[in-house]
PDB file of C-alpha atoms in Angstrom:
ATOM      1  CA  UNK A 137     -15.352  -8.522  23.723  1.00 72.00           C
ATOM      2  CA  UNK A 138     -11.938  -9.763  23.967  1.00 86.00           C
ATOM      3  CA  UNK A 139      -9.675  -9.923  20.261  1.00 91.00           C
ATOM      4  CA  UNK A 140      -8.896 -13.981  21.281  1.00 93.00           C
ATOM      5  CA  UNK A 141     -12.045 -15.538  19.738  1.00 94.00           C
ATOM      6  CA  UNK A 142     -11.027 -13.778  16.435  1.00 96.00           C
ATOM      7  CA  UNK A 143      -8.042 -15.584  16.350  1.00 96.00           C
ATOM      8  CA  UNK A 144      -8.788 -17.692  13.322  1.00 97.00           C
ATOM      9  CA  UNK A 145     -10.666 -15.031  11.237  1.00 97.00           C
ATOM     10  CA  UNK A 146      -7.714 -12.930  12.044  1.00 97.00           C
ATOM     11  CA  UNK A 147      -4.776 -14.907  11.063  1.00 97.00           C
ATOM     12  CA  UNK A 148      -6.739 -16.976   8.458  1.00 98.00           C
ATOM     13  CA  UNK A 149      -7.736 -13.503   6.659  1.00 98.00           C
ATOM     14  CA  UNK A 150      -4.082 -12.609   6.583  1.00 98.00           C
ATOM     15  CA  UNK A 151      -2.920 -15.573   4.881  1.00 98.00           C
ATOM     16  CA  UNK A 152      -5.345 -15.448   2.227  1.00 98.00           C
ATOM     17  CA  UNK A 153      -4.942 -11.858   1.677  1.00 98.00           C
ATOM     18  CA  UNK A 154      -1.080 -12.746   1.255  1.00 97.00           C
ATOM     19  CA  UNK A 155      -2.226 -15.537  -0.976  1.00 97.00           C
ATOM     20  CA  UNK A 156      -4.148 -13.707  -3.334  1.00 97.00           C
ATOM     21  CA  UNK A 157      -2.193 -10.574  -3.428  1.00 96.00           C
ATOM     22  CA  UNK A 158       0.708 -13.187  -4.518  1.00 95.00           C
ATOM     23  CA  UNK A 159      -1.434 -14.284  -7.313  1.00 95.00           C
ATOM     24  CA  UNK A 160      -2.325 -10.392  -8.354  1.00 95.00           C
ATOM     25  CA  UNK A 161       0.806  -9.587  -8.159  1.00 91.00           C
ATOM     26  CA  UNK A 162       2.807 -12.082  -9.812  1.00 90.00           C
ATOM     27  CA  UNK A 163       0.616 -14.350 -11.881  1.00 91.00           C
ATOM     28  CA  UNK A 164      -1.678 -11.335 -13.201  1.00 91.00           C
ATOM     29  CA  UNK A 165       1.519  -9.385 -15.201  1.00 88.00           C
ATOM     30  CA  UNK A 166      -1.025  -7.969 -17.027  1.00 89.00           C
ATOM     31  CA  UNK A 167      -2.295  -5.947 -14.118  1.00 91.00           C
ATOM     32  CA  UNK A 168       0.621  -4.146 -12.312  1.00 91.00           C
ATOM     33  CA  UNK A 169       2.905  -4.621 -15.136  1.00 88.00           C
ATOM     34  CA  UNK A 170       3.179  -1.265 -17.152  1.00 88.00           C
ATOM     35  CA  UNK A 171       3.163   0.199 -13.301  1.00 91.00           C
ATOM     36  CA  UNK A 172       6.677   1.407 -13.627  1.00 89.00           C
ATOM     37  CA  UNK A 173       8.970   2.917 -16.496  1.00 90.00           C
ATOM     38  CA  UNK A 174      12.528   2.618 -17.286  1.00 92.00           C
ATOM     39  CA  UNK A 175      14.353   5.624 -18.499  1.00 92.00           C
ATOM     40  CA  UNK A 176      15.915   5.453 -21.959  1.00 95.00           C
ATOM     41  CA  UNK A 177      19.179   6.657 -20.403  1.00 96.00           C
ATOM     42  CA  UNK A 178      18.862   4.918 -17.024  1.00 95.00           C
ATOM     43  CA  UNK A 179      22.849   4.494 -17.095  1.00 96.00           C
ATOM     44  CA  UNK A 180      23.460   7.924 -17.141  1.00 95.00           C
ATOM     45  CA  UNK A 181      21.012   8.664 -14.453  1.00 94.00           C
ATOM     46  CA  UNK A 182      22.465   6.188 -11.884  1.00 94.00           C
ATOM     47  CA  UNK A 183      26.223   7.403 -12.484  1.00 95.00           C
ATOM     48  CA  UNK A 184      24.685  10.698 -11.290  1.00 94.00           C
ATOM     49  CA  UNK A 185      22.945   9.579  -8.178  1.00 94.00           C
ATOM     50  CA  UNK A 186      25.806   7.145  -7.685  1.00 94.00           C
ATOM     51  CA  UNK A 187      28.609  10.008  -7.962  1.00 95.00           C
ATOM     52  CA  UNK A 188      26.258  12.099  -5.061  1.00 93.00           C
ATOM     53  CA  UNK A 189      26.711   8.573  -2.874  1.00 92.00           C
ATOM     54  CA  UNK A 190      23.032   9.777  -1.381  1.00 94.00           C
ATOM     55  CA  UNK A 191      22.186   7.677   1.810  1.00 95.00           C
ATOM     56  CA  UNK A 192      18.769   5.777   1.270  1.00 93.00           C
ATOM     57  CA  UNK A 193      16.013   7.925   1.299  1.00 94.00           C
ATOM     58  CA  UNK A 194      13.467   9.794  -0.286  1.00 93.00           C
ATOM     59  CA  UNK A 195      14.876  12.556  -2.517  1.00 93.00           C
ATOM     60  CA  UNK A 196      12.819  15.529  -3.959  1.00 92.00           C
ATOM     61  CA  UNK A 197      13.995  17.545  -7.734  1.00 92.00           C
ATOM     62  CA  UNK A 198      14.446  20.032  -7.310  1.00 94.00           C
ATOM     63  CA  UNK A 199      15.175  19.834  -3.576  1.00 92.00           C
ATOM     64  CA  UNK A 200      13.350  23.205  -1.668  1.00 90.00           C
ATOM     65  CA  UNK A 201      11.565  23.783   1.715  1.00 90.00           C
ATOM     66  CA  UNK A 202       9.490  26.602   2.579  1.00 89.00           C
ATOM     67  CA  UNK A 203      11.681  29.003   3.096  1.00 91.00           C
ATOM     68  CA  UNK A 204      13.368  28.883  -0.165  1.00 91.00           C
ATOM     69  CA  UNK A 205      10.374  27.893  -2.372  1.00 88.00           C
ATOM     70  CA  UNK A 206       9.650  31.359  -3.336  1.00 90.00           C
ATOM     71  CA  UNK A 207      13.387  31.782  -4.234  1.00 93.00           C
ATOM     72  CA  UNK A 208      13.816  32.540  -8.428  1.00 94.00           C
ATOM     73  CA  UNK A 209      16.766  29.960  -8.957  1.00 94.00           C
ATOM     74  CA  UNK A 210      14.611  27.085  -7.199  1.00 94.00           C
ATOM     75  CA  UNK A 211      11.411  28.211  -9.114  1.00 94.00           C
ATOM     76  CA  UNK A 212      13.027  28.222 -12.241  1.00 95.00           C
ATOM     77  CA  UNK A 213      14.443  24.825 -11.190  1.00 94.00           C
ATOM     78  CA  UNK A 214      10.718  24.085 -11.465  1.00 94.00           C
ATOM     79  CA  UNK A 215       9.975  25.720 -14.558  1.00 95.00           C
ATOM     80  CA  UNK A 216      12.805  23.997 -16.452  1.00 95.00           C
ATOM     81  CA  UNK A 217      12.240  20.463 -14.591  1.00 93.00           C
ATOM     82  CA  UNK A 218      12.271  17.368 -14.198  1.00 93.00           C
ATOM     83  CA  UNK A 219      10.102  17.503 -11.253  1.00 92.00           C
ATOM     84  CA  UNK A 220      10.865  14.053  -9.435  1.00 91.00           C
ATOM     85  CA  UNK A 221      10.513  12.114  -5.752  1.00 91.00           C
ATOM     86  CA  UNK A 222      12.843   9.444  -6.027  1.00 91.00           C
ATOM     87  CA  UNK A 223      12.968   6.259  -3.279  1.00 92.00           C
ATOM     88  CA  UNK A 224      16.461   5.205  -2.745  1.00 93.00           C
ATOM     89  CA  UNK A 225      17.295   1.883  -1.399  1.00 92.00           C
ATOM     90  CA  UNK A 226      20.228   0.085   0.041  1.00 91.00           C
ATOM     91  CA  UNK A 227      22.562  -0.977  -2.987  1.00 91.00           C
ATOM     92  CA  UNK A 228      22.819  -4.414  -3.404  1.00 91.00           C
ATOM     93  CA  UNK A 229      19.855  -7.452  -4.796  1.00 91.00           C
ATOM     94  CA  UNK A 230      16.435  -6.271  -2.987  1.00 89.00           C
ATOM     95  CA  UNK A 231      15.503  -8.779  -0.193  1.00 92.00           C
ATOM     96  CA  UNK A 232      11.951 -10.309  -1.555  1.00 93.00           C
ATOM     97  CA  UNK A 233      11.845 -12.121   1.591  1.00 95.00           C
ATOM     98  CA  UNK A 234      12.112  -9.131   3.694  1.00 95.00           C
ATOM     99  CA  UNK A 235       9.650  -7.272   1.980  1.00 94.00           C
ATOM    100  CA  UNK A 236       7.082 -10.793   1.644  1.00 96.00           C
ATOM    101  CA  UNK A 237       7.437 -10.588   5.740  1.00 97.00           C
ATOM    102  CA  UNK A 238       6.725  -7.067   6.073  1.00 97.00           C
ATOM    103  CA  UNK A 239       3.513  -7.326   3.725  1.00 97.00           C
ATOM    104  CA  UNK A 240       2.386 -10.496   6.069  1.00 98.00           C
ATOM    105  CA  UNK A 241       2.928  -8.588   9.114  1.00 98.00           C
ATOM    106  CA  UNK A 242       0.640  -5.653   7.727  1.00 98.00           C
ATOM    107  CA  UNK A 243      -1.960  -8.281   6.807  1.00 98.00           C
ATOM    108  CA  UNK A 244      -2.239  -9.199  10.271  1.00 98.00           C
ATOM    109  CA  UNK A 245      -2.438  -5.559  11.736  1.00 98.00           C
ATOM    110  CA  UNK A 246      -5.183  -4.969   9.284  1.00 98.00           C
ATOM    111  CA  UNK A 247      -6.991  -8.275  10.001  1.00 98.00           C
ATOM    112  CA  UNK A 248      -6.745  -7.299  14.180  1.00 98.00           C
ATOM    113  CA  UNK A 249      -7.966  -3.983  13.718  1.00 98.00           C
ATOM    114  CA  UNK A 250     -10.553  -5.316  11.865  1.00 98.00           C
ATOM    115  CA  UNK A 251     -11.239  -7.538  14.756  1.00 97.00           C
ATOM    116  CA  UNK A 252     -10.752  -4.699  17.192  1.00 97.00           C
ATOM    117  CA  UNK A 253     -13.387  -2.765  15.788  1.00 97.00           C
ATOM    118  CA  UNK A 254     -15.876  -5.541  14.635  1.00 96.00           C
ATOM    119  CA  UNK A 255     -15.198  -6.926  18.853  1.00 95.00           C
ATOM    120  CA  UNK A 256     -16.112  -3.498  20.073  1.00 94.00           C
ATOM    121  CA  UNK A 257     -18.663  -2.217  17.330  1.00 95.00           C
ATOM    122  CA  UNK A 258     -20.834  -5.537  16.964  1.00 95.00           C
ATOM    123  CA  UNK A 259     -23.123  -6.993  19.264  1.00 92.00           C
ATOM    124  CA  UNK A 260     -22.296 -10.895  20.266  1.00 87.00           C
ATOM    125  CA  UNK A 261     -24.656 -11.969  17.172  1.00 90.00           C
ATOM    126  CA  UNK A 262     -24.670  -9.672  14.196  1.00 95.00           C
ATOM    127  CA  UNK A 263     -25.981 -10.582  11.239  1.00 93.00           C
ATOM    128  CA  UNK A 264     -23.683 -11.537   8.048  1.00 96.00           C
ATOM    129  CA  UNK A 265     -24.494  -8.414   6.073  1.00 97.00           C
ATOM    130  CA  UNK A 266     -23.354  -6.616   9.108  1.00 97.00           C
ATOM    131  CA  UNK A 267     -20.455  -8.438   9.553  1.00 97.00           C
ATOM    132  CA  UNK A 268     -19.316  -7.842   5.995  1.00 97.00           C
ATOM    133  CA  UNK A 269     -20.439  -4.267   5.859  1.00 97.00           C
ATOM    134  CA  UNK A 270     -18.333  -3.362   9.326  1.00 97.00           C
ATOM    135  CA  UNK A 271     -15.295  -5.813   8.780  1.00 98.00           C
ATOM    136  CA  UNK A 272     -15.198  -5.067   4.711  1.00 98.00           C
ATOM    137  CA  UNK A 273     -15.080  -1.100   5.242  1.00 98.00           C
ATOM    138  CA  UNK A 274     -12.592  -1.075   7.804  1.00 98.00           C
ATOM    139  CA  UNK A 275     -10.575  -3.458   5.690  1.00 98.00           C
ATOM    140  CA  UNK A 276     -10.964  -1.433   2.851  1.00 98.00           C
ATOM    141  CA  UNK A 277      -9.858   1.871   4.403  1.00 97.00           C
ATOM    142  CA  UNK A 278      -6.690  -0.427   5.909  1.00 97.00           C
ATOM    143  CA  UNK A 279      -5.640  -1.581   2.146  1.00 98.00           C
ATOM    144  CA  UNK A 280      -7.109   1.006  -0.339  1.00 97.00           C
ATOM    145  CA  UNK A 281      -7.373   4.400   1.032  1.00 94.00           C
ATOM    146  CA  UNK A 282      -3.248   5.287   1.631  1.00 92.00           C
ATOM    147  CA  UNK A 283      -3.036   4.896  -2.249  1.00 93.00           C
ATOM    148  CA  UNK A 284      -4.638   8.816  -2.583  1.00 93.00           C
ATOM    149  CA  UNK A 285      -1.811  10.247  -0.806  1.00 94.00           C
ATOM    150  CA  UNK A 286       0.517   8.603  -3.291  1.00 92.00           C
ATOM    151  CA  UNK A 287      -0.872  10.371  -6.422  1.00 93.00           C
ATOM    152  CA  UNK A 288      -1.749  13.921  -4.509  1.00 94.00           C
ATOM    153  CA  UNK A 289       1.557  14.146  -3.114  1.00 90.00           C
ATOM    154  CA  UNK A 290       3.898  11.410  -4.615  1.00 88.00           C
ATOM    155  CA  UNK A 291       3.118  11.614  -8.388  1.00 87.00           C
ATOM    156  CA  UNK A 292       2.003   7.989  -9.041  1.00 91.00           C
ATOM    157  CA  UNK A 293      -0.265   8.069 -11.788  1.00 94.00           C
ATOM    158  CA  UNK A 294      -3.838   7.573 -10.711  1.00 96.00           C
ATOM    159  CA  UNK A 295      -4.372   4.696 -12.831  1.00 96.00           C
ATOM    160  CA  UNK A 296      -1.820   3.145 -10.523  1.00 95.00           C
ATOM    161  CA  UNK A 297      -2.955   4.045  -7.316  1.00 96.00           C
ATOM    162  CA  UNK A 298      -6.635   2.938  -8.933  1.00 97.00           C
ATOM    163  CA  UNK A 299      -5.438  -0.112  -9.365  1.00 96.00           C
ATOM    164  CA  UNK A 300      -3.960  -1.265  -6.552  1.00 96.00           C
ATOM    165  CA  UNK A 301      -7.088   0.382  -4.893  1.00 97.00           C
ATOM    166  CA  UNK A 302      -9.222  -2.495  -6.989  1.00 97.00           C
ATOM    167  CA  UNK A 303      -6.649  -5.083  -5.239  1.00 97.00           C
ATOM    168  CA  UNK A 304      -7.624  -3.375  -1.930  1.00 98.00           C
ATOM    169  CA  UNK A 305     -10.835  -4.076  -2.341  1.00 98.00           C
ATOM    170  CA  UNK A 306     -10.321  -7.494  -3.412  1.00 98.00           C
ATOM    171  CA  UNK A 307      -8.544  -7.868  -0.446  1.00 98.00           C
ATOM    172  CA  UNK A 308     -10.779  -6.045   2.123  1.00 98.00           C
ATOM    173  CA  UNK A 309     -13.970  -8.374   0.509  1.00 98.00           C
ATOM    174  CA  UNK A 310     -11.530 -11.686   1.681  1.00 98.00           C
ATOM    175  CA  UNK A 311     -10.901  -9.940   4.807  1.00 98.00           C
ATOM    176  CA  UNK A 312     -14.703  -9.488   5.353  1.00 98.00           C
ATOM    177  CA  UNK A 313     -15.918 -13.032   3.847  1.00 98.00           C
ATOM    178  CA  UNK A 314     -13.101 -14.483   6.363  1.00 98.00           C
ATOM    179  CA  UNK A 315     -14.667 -13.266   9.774  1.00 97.00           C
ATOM    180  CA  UNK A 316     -17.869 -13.787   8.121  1.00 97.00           C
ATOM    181  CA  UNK A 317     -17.322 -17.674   7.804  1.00 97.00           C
ATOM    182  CA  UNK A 318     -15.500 -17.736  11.075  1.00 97.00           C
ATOM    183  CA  UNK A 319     -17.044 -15.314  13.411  1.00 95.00           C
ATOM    184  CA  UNK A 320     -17.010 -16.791  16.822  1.00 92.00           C
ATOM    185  CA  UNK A 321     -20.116 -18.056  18.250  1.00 85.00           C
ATOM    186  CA  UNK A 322     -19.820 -15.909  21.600  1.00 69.00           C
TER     187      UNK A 322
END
């Protein structure tokens, strides 16, 4: 089955994904609010980086590869700490409308390879549980399941990545409830 008749689940599943991660995000401060920390000497700590005029990028301290992991000056580098992965960004005021665009975009891609697998997966007629079931899961993995990597190999707390696995599930059970209402009567 073609991806055209799941035009309207597709982009209509996007938007209120969008919508609602909007709403958890800014109108639920309560939820994602405590997600980051400031440092009590955050001045300091941005002279430094500032003085190293780093590109943007993603930073590791202390900085190793394999070859000189084993080395005794970078493992007591370790031992003494702070182990850190910092995210550097362009200087300047963050561009929320560049970053709102980006999140739509990824919206869509999840809600058409949703449809991609529901078109090829489902017969012309499945049921609603089925629908939901096939639609919600593959949603879910699109929205929820990245967040592991982000505490096994980034350091985000787990209560963090937890959460914003709940929102992926909010979002993948939209996603789902979407192409249930408006699967297309093939």
């Amino acid at each position: 089955m073609s991806l055209m008749p799941f035009w309207l689940p597709i982009l209509l599943s996007a938007v209120f994904v969008f919508v609602a991660s909007s709403v958890i995000n800014m109108a639920l401060k309560f939820w994602h609010g405590a997600d980051y920390r400031g440092l009590s000497n955050e001045d300091e700590v941005a002279a430094a980086i500032r003085k190293g005029n780093p590109a943007p990028g993603v930073y590791g301290i202390p900085f190793c590869d394999p070859s000189t992991f084993k080395d005794p000056a970078v493992q007591e580098k370790f031992r003494l700490g702070p182990i850190a992965k910092i995210n550097l960004s362009a200087n300047g005021m963050p561009n929320l409308g560049k970053f709102l665009g980006a999140w739509f975009v990824f919206c869509l891609l999840v809600s058409i390879a949703c449809a991609g697998l529901a078109a090829h997966a489902l017969p012309p007629h499945p049921g609603t549980h089925v629908i939901l079931h096939t639609v919600g899961l593959a949603a879910l993995l699109g929205y929820s399941f990245g967040e592991f990597t982000n505490s096994i190999w980034r350091a985000q707390p787990w209560i963090v990545s937890i959460k914003y696995m709940i929102d992926g599930l909010v979002y993948a059970l939209i996603t789902a409830a979407t192409f249930v209402w408006l699967w297309p009567a093939v």
